[in-house]
Short mmCIF file of C-alpha atoms in Angstrom, two decimals:
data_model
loop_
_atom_site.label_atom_id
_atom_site.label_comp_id
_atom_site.label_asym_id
_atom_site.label_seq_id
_atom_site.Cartn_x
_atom_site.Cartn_y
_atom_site.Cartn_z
CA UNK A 1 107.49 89.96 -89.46
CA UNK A 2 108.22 92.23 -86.45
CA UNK A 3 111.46 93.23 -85.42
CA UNK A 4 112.17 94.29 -81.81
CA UNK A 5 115.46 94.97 -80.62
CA UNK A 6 117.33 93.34 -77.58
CA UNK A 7 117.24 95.32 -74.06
CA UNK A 8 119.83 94.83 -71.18
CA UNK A 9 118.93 92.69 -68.44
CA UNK A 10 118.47 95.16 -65.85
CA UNK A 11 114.65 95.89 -67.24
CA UNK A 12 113.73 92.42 -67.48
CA UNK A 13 110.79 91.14 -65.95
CA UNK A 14 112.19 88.85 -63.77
CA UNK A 15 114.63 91.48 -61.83
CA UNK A 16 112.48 94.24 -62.00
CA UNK A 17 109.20 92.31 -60.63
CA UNK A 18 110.76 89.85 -58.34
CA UNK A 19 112.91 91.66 -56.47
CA UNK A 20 112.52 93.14 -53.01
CA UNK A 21 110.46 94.79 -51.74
CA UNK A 22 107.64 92.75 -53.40
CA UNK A 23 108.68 89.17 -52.40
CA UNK A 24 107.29 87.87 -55.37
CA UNK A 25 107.10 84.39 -56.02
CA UNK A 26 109.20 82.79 -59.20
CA UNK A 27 107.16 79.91 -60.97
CA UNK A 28 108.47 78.63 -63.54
CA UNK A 29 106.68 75.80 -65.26
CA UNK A 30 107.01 73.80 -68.16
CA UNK A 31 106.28 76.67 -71.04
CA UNK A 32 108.84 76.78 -73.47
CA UNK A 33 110.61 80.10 -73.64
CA UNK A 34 109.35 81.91 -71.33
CA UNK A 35 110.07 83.23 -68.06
CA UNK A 36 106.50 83.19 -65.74
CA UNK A 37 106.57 85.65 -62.45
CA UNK A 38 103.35 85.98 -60.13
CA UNK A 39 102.54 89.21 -58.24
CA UNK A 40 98.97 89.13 -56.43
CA UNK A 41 96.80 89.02 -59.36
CA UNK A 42 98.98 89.56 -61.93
CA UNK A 43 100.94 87.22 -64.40
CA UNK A 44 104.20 88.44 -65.61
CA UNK A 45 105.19 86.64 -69.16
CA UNK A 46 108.76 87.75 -69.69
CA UNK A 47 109.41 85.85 -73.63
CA UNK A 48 112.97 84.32 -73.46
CA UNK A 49 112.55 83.21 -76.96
CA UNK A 50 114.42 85.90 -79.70
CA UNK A 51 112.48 84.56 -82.80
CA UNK A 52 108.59 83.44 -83.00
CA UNK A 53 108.88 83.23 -86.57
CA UNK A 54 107.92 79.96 -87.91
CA UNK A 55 104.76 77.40 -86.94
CA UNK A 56 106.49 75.20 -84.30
CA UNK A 57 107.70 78.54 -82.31
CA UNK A 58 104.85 80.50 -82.90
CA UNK A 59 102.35 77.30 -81.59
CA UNK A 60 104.07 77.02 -78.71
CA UNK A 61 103.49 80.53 -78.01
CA UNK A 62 99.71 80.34 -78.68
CA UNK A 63 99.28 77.04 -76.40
CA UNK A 64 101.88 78.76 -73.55
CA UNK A 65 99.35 81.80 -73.60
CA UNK A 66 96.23 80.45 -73.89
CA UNK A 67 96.97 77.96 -71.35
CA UNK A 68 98.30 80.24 -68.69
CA UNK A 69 95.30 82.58 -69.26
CA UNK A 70 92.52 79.53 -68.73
CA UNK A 71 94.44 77.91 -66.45
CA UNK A 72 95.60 80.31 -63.86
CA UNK A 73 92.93 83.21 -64.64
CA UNK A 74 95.07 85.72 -63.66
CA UNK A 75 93.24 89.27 -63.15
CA UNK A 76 95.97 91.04 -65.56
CA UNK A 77 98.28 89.46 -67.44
CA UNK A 78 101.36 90.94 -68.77
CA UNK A 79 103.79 89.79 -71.77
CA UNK A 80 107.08 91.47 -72.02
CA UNK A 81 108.44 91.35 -75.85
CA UNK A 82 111.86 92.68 -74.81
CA UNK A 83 114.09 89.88 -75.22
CA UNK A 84 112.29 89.09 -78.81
CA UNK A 85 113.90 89.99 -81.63
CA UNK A 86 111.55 89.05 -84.16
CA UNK A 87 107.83 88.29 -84.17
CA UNK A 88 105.47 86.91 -87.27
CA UNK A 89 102.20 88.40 -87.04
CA UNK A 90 100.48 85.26 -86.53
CA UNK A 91 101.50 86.47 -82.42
CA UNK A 92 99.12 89.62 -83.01
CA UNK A 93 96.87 86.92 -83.99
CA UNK A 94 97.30 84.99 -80.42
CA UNK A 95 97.31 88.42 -78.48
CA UNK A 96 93.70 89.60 -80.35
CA UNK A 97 92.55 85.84 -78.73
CA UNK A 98 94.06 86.34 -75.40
CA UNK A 99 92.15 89.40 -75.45
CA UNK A 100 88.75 88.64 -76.87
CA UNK A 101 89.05 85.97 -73.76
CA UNK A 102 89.76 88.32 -71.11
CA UNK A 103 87.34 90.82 -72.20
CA UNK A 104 84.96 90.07 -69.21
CA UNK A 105 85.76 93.41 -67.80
CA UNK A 106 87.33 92.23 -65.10
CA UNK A 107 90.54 90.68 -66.55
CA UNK A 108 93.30 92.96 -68.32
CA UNK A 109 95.76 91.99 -71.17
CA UNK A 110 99.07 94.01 -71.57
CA UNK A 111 101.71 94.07 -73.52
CA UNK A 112 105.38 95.78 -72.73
CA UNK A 113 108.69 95.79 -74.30
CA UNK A 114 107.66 96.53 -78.02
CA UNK A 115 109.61 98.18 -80.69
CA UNK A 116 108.18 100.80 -82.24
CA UNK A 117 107.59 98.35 -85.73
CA UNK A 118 105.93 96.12 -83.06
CA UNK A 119 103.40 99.39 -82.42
CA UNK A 120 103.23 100.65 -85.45
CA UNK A 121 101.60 97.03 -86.48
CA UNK A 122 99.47 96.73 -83.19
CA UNK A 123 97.91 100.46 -84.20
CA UNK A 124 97.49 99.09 -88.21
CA UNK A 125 95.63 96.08 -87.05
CA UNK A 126 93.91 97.96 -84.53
CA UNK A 127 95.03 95.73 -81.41
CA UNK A 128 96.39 98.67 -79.76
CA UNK A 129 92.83 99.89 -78.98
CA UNK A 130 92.26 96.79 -76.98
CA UNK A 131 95.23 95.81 -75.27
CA UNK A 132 97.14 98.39 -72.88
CA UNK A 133 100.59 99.04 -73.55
CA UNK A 134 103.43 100.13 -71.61
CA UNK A 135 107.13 100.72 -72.82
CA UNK A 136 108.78 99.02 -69.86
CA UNK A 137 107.75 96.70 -67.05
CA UNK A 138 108.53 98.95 -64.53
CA UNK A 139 105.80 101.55 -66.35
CA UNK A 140 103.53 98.66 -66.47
CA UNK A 141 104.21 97.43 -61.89
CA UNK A 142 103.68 101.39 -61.26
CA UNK A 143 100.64 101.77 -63.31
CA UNK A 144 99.60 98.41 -61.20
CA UNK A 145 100.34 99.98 -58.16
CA UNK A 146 98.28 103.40 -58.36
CA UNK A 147 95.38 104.02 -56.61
CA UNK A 148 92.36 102.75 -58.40
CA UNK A 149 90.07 105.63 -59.61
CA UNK A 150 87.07 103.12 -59.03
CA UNK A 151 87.69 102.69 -55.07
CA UNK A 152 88.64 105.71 -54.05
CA UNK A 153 84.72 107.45 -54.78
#
């Protein structure tokens, strides 16, 4: 079980993506707990839910993830942990598959908002060498918005 403390609202995804000057578009669909925010290319997965702890909360995660991925396709996809308190590890086990199914080297998986028990479990199972990781959404939007290395030679 992973514990992750609560964050204040003013480094959510939600305010700190869709606000001006980006004009980002809310969707919200039908996936339980969680708060879905499009910019471009890139899916925003803010998780409303404090506890993914026990099978029926921790399935719905896995069927809200691996549907948005297939689904929508997006080019990164990020989930923000922030407003989770606690996490079983069977969600490592859903972020290793998101992964392994982006890993067409074209599509990127990252995570934000983890406590540092959160890391210190992504580095022992070795997930933090395959999905990027940012402390804060805002870290993650201005690491989207740099110049890529690739285009500029």
């Amino acid at each position: 079980m992973i514990h992750c403390p609560a964050r204040n609202e003013e480094t959510s995804t939600v305010s700190v993506v869709a606000e001006e000057p980006w004009r980002t578009t809310l969707r919200r669909r039908e996936y339980p707990n969680l708060d879905i925010v499009w910019r471009g290319k890139t899916l925003f997965a803010r998780v409303t839910n404090h506890k993914i702890l026990d099978t029926a909360s921790t399935d719905a995660f896995r069927a809200s993830m691996l549907s948005l991925e297939s689904d929508d396709q997006p080019e990164k996809f990020i989930i923000d942990f922030q407003e989770a308190w606690i996490l079983s590890n069977t969600v490592l086990g859903v972020l290793g598959e998101l992964q392994h199914r982006m890993s067409d080297g074209r599509r990127e998986l990252a995570v934000c908002g983890l406590s540092a028990e959160a890391l210190k479990n992504f580095r022992k199972t070795r997930l933090s060498e395959f999905v990027v990781m940012y402390d804060t959404v805002k870290a993650a939007l201005d690491d989207q918005e740099k110049p890529d290395a690739d285009a500029a030679e």
